[in-house]
């Protein structure tokens, strides 16, 4: 039990921090749903486009962990500061490119939303999300730095602050409270920029106080270009495949949302609501995946057998908490409609019925996602990301997506088959990654994987 307690002490703050970040989108969609269903539908589409760009950047930042872990505990070297400086350069360049890409994404509102009333607002919304790329990616970097210093409580404090500021700003700007005008979807975008910037400043301050030698960062940022180039390649070699894995996952989810648009606005908003709840719950699992990544990145050398034993310990500790959470969420699924939608809306009962059916399929399957998250996190800590990326991409796009199209035709286009395809894809990916751990990770000693 002592081993479980040690895992909980570090993993649970990361889990709750991840859940609070997902709650940012949750509050956006819930408040927009109460404001106007069409605004929520447009926001859901734009959010999926933004997430595809964001998660690639997050994956690149996650490539920082195994590289930084090799130098983190070396008292005779300042290479860890140089790794941080290189990562910041990568984040800045990626954020600029991401903003340019998102500036061209507004046309999706007209392509996938039947009503064009909110298309101009949707384009402004995605531009504001693009402006939030830089602070959000810096937030993830500072998150990783504090986790290496075992300051997970500060990570949680920063994430909760971001959630609180976002909820307050949404309430003011979406509905027009506290003397502000009612901006709807545009207000949600402004709230995202404000909250992410505030949280990043708080996290940067925490890092300056807790990360050794970080005050010398400015010196490392403009010296040894050749070394920064080599370090950047190491980070990208690990992070880019992981980012593409996340992008494949988000793209898989986004395609499912786009497929759902053929059933109308009611199906889209019910699907979107279930996805928001699922993302919040599964990000509890991501906290244990983050812990696994930091844990495996911090250990310089161990055997493959010891790695598997460590992995099983993390899985057992996490599932002991995660299974009861899933049980409660499944039992409460009928109440989700009251959170997202106005009970007085004429479409409320129809949306509630669809939401309940979708949730009955989605929520129990999150146990599969928990195992998948921990497997991915542990492999990321070892710096093993390319082969898992290929496996996961194949499971989603070469197996689950064709299955969705086949089921849509075979079952006369029932919206529930989209969720069946999603769950099948996650299950297949988990089995393949578990096989990869068992078959391809060597038993001999792993040196600075």
XYZ file of C-alpha atoms in Angstrom:
449
model
C 0.000 0.000 0.000
C 2.954 2.323 0.632
C 3.865 2.075 -3.061
C 0.311 3.052 -4.034
C 0.448 6.035 -1.668
C 3.655 7.284 -3.305
C 2.056 7.005 -6.736
C -1.128 8.779 -5.603
C 0.865 11.605 -4.017
C 2.327 12.527 -7.399
C -0.195 11.207 -9.917
C -3.428 12.513 -8.394
C -2.497 16.228 -8.574
C -1.600 15.679 -12.237
C -4.903 13.865 -12.779
C -6.940 16.675 -11.253
C -4.891 19.250 -13.152
C -5.607 17.433 -16.423
C -9.292 17.264 -15.560
C -9.367 21.000 -14.845
C -7.802 21.695 -18.254
C -10.483 19.585 -19.934
C -13.043 21.470 -17.872
C -11.988 24.607 -19.758
C -13.602 23.200 -22.900
C -16.429 21.789 -20.786
C -17.330 25.228 -19.421
C -17.109 26.745 -22.915
C -19.491 24.184 -24.376
C -21.840 24.096 -21.368
C -22.247 27.874 -21.271
C -22.582 28.104 -25.048
C -25.177 25.310 -24.964
C -27.201 27.259 -22.406
C -26.771 30.390 -24.555
C -27.570 28.951 -28.007
C -27.376 25.423 -29.475
C -26.163 26.715 -32.845
C -23.305 28.586 -31.175
C -22.366 25.403 -29.311
C -22.393 23.370 -32.540
C -20.154 25.918 -34.311
C -17.864 26.096 -31.291
C -17.583 22.300 -31.165
C -16.411 22.140 -34.779
C -13.880 24.944 -34.320
C -12.629 23.459 -31.064
C -11.885 20.154 -32.775
C -9.858 21.948 -35.456
C -7.927 23.828 -32.780
C -7.293 20.693 -30.740
C -5.714 18.947 -33.729
C -3.121 21.740 -33.940
C -2.704 22.072 -30.183
C -2.075 18.410 -29.496
C 0.690 18.186 -32.096
C 2.398 21.013 -30.235
C 1.765 19.288 -26.920
C 3.292 16.106 -28.306
C 6.419 18.001 -29.315
C 6.646 19.470 -25.812
C 6.190 15.996 -24.341
C 9.301 14.966 -26.275
C 11.123 17.268 -23.880
C 10.722 14.870 -20.914
C 13.093 11.986 -21.835
C 15.746 14.426 -23.123
C 15.503 16.652 -20.053
C 15.423 13.631 -17.733
C 18.926 12.584 -18.817
C 20.408 15.859 -17.541
C 17.982 16.841 -14.796
C 19.843 15.258 -11.879
C 23.395 15.977 -13.080
C 24.898 18.526 -10.633
C 27.978 19.075 -12.819
C 26.173 20.276 -15.928
C 23.762 23.013 -16.971
C 22.555 21.067 -20.009
C 19.077 20.879 -18.506
C 18.739 24.670 -18.877
C 19.876 24.475 -22.488
C 17.202 21.813 -23.152
C 14.574 24.162 -21.705
C 15.784 27.051 -23.890
C 15.652 24.909 -27.026
C 12.137 23.741 -26.183
C 10.955 27.340 -25.791
C 12.309 28.174 -29.265
C 10.452 25.167 -30.689
C 7.237 26.253 -28.956
C 7.510 29.809 -30.296
C 8.027 28.663 -33.885
C 5.260 26.078 -33.679
C 2.808 28.590 -32.200
C 3.437 31.006 -35.068
C 2.864 28.271 -37.664
C -0.219 27.027 -35.810
C -1.773 30.488 -35.741
C -1.297 30.834 -39.500
C -2.961 27.459 -40.079
C -5.908 28.278 -37.825
C -6.408 31.631 -39.527
C -7.481 29.675 -42.612
C -9.862 27.343 -40.780
C -12.981 29.515 -40.551
C -14.487 28.043 -43.716
C -15.174 24.817 -41.805
C -18.061 26.523 -40.019
C -19.928 26.873 -43.305
C -18.916 23.401 -44.479
C -20.189 21.520 -41.440
C -22.783 23.744 -39.751
C -26.122 23.912 -41.551
C -26.833 27.398 -40.191
C -24.341 30.039 -41.312
C -25.525 32.540 -38.714
C -22.536 31.888 -36.465
C -19.879 31.339 -39.150
C -18.242 34.797 -38.755
C -18.182 34.318 -34.975
C -16.732 30.831 -35.451
C -13.884 32.256 -37.528
C -13.140 34.886 -34.872
C -13.328 32.159 -32.202
C -10.729 29.947 -33.865
C -8.405 32.953 -34.367
C -8.575 33.666 -30.655
C -7.833 30.023 -29.929
C -4.812 30.346 -32.208
C -3.586 33.291 -30.134
C -3.826 31.042 -27.052
C -1.463 28.445 -28.553
C 1.733 30.028 -27.199
C 0.642 30.405 -23.556
C -0.991 26.961 -23.578
C 2.168 25.214 -24.839
C 4.376 27.142 -22.412
C 1.972 26.066 -19.677
C 2.595 22.406 -20.612
C 6.381 22.942 -20.535
C 6.245 24.544 -17.085
C 3.959 21.683 -16.003
C 6.638 19.138 -16.973
C 9.389 21.116 -15.221
C 7.475 21.290 -11.940
C 6.611 17.579 -12.155
C 10.315 16.720 -12.387
C 10.843 18.728 -9.188
C 7.963 16.802 -7.532
C 5.925 20.012 -7.266
C 2.723 18.522 -8.635
C 0.674 20.545 -6.153
C 1.847 23.734 -7.890
C 0.794 22.248 -11.228
C -2.666 21.648 -9.807
C -2.817 25.196 -8.412
C -1.955 26.676 -11.811
C -4.529 24.527 -13.615
C -7.292 25.344 -11.121
C -6.499 29.052 -11.423
C -6.811 28.808 -15.186
C -10.173 27.047 -14.840
C -11.491 29.656 -12.417
C -10.454 32.616 -14.557
C -11.879 30.948 -17.669
C -15.246 30.218 -16.046
C -15.549 33.764 -14.704
C -14.550 35.333 -18.027
C -16.952 33.047 -19.922
C -19.803 34.042 -17.627
C -19.020 37.704 -18.167
C -18.388 37.650 -21.921
C -20.729 34.951 -23.278
C -23.828 36.172 -21.452
C -22.914 39.846 -21.011
C -22.571 40.092 -17.213
C -20.626 42.532 -14.998
C -21.183 45.321 -17.496
C -19.649 43.476 -20.472
C -21.534 43.024 -23.761
C -22.935 39.603 -24.675
C -20.386 38.245 -27.171
C -21.414 34.574 -27.300
C -18.867 32.463 -29.146
C -16.361 35.337 -29.493
C -16.565 35.900 -25.742
C -15.625 32.265 -25.153
C -12.513 32.755 -27.305
C -11.452 35.897 -25.435
C -11.914 34.050 -22.135
C -9.577 31.298 -23.345
C -6.811 33.776 -24.210
C -7.133 35.613 -20.898
C -7.221 32.494 -18.712
C -4.340 30.705 -20.474
C -2.136 33.819 -20.255
C -2.826 34.287 -16.532
C -2.119 30.638 -15.751
C 1.126 30.636 -17.757
C 2.431 33.651 -15.832
C 1.660 31.897 -12.548
C 3.396 28.691 -13.675
C 6.439 30.603 -14.940
C 6.776 32.287 -11.540
C 6.565 28.899 -9.810
C 9.275 27.499 -12.094
C 11.617 30.413 -11.395
C 11.364 29.609 -7.697
C 11.668 25.820 -7.923
C 13.667 24.785 -11.017
C 17.446 24.931 -10.448
C 19.436 27.449 -12.545
C 16.364 28.564 -14.498
C 17.303 32.227 -13.998
C 20.229 31.641 -16.360
C 17.809 30.708 -19.147
C 18.406 33.915 -21.116
C 22.110 33.075 -21.426
C 21.395 29.592 -22.798
C 18.778 30.843 -25.255
C 21.294 32.629 -27.508
C 24.434 30.503 -27.335
C 25.703 27.289 -28.940
C 23.408 27.194 -31.960
C 24.832 23.847 -33.047
C 24.068 22.313 -29.645
C 20.540 23.705 -29.678
C 20.021 22.265 -33.137
C 21.122 18.796 -31.970
C 18.962 19.042 -28.864
C 16.006 20.206 -30.929
C 16.344 17.170 -33.182
C 16.373 14.881 -30.130
C 13.206 16.498 -28.778
C 11.458 16.317 -32.149
C 12.546 12.708 -32.681
C 10.640 11.716 -29.549
C 7.951 14.386 -29.444
C 6.807 14.588 -33.055
C 5.678 10.934 -33.301
C 3.914 11.331 -29.955
C 2.268 14.528 -31.174
C 1.169 12.807 -34.362
C -0.272 10.024 -32.216
C -2.352 12.526 -30.284
C -3.325 14.217 -33.545
C -4.426 10.871 -34.966
C -6.553 10.381 -31.853
C -8.097 13.858 -31.957
C -8.578 13.561 -35.723
C -10.327 10.238 -35.141
C -12.628 11.918 -32.622
C -13.131 14.921 -34.904
C -14.103 12.725 -37.831
C -16.686 11.084 -35.611
C -18.092 14.501 -34.774
C -18.179 15.428 -38.462
C -19.962 12.151 -39.273
C -22.486 12.990 -36.586
C -23.394 16.250 -38.372
C -25.399 14.253 -40.928
C -27.933 13.572 -38.177
C -28.519 17.261 -37.425
C -27.771 19.766 -34.656
C -29.405 17.693 -31.892
C -27.128 14.716 -32.540
C -24.060 16.994 -32.784
C -24.661 18.698 -29.451
C -25.512 15.416 -27.681
C -22.375 13.821 -29.117
C -20.294 16.864 -28.187
C -21.586 16.857 -24.606
C -20.686 13.188 -24.141
C -17.254 13.813 -25.641
C -16.640 16.664 -23.191
C -17.548 14.458 -20.228
C -15.470 11.580 -21.587
C -12.448 13.837 -22.081
C -12.653 15.126 -18.510
C -12.851 11.605 -17.086
C -10.150 10.145 -19.315
C -7.807 12.996 -18.416
C -7.891 11.638 -14.890
C -6.156 8.687 -16.504
C -3.743 11.000 -18.297
C -2.435 12.128 -14.901
C -1.237 8.575 -14.315
C 0.167 8.551 -17.854
C 2.071 11.766 -17.086
C 3.365 10.248 -13.879
C 4.494 7.145 -15.768
C 6.336 9.317 -18.316
C 8.156 11.310 -15.607
C 8.909 8.140 -13.638
C 10.371 6.264 -16.594
C 12.274 9.325 -17.850
C 13.870 9.854 -14.436
C 15.299 6.322 -14.175
C 18.527 6.177 -16.151
C 18.863 2.404 -16.398
C 16.743 -0.651 -15.550
C 15.698 -3.957 -17.066
C 12.734 -4.530 -19.315
C 11.317 -6.886 -16.697
C 11.567 -4.190 -14.026
C 9.923 -1.735 -16.437
C 6.947 -4.045 -16.872
C 6.661 -4.497 -13.103
C 6.647 -0.706 -12.664
C 4.007 -0.384 -15.356
C 1.727 -2.964 -13.709
C 2.079 -1.215 -10.359
C 0.943 2.116 -11.867
C -1.956 0.429 -13.667
C -3.171 -1.322 -10.513
C -2.944 1.847 -8.431
C -4.808 3.879 -11.042
C -7.570 1.376 -11.759
C -8.278 1.067 -8.037
C -9.530 4.663 -8.205
C -10.636 4.872 -11.827
C -13.163 2.009 -11.870
C -15.330 3.529 -9.081
C -15.164 6.902 -10.865
C -16.439 5.301 -14.079
C -19.214 3.521 -12.199
C -20.491 6.772 -10.674
C -20.273 8.622 -14.009
C -22.262 5.875 -15.745
C -25.004 5.963 -13.110
C -25.305 9.759 -13.385
C -25.360 9.930 -17.189
C -29.067 10.883 -17.377
C -28.342 14.131 -15.531
C -25.750 15.373 -18.021
C -28.349 17.032 -20.230
C -29.303 19.394 -17.385
C -25.676 20.564 -17.206
C -25.271 21.317 -20.900
C -28.720 22.363 -22.106
C -31.619 24.593 -21.206
C -34.490 22.443 -19.942
C -36.988 24.862 -21.466
C -35.610 24.365 -24.981
C -38.096 22.496 -27.255
C -35.344 20.083 -28.273
C -34.339 19.234 -24.710
C -36.025 15.833 -24.363
C -34.788 14.584 -27.741
C -31.238 15.707 -26.985
C -31.366 14.167 -23.506
C -32.426 10.797 -24.915
C -29.598 10.722 -27.460
C -27.070 11.895 -24.878
C -28.026 9.094 -22.482
C -27.597 6.425 -25.181
C -24.208 7.799 -26.276
C -22.986 8.012 -22.663
C -24.026 4.409 -21.926
C -21.567 3.309 -24.628
C -18.817 5.849 -24.052
C -18.317 6.118 -20.298
C -17.733 2.419 -19.397
C -15.257 2.147 -22.290
C -13.039 4.778 -20.645
C -11.431 1.988 -18.612
C -9.837 0.908 -21.898
C -8.618 4.464 -22.446
C -7.044 4.492 -18.978
C -4.847 1.518 -19.824
C -3.980 3.065 -23.190
C -2.925 6.375 -21.594
C -0.608 4.711 -19.096
C 0.953 2.523 -21.791
C 1.625 5.565 -23.975
C 3.008 7.601 -21.080
C 5.456 4.921 -19.965
C 6.763 4.444 -23.501
C 7.139 8.209 -23.905
C 9.260 8.303 -20.762
C 11.520 5.702 -22.341
C 11.734 7.767 -25.525
C 9.935 5.037 -27.509
C 7.282 6.800 -29.587
C 7.668 6.014 -33.296
C 6.473 2.397 -33.380
C 3.582 3.054 -30.976
C 2.543 5.978 -33.202
C 2.402 3.713 -36.246
C 0.413 1.082 -34.333
C -2.137 3.553 -32.995
C -2.559 5.302 -36.344
C -3.254 1.960 -37.997
C -5.775 0.960 -35.318
C -7.755 4.165 -35.689
C -7.549 5.088 -39.343
C -7.010 1.738 -41.056
C -9.401 -0.276 -38.896
C -11.876 1.781 -36.816
C -12.696 4.480 -39.398
C -13.560 1.975 -42.184
C -15.597 0.092 -39.576
C -17.601 3.243 -38.834
C -18.482 3.739 -42.507
C -19.439 0.070 -42.876
C -21.647 0.203 -39.779
C -23.301 3.428 -40.928
C -24.447 1.663 -44.086
C -25.267 -1.694 -42.538
C -27.401 -0.248 -39.750
C -29.227 2.377 -41.791
C -27.178 5.300 -40.476
C -27.925 5.000 -36.753
C -25.794 7.522 -34.822
C -24.892 4.995 -32.109
C -22.675 3.040 -34.534
C -20.266 5.986 -34.612
C -19.623 5.400 -30.914
C -19.299 1.654 -31.483
C -16.545 2.385 -33.997
C -14.802 4.730 -31.542
C -14.783 2.186 -28.728
C -13.605 -0.605 -31.035
C -10.698 1.548 -32.212
C -9.583 2.310 -28.646
C -9.810 -1.357 -27.664
C -7.782 -2.498 -30.663
C -5.113 0.170 -30.013
C -4.819 -0.855 -26.361
C -4.374 -4.528 -27.239
C -1.737 -3.713 -29.856
C 0.231 -1.470 -27.513
C 0.077 -4.071 -24.714
C 1.424 -6.650 -27.170
C 4.201 -4.223 -28.094
C 5.204 -3.949 -24.429
C 5.229 -7.734 -24.011
C 6.868 -8.680 -27.286
C 9.251 -5.932 -28.290
C 10.578 -4.382 -25.061
C 13.756 -6.323 -24.262
C 14.391 -8.037 -20.936
C 18.008 -6.922 -20.822
C 19.100 -3.702 -19.187
C 17.860 -0.491 -20.819
C 20.446 2.303 -20.746
C 19.119 5.854 -21.057
C 16.252 4.819 -23.296
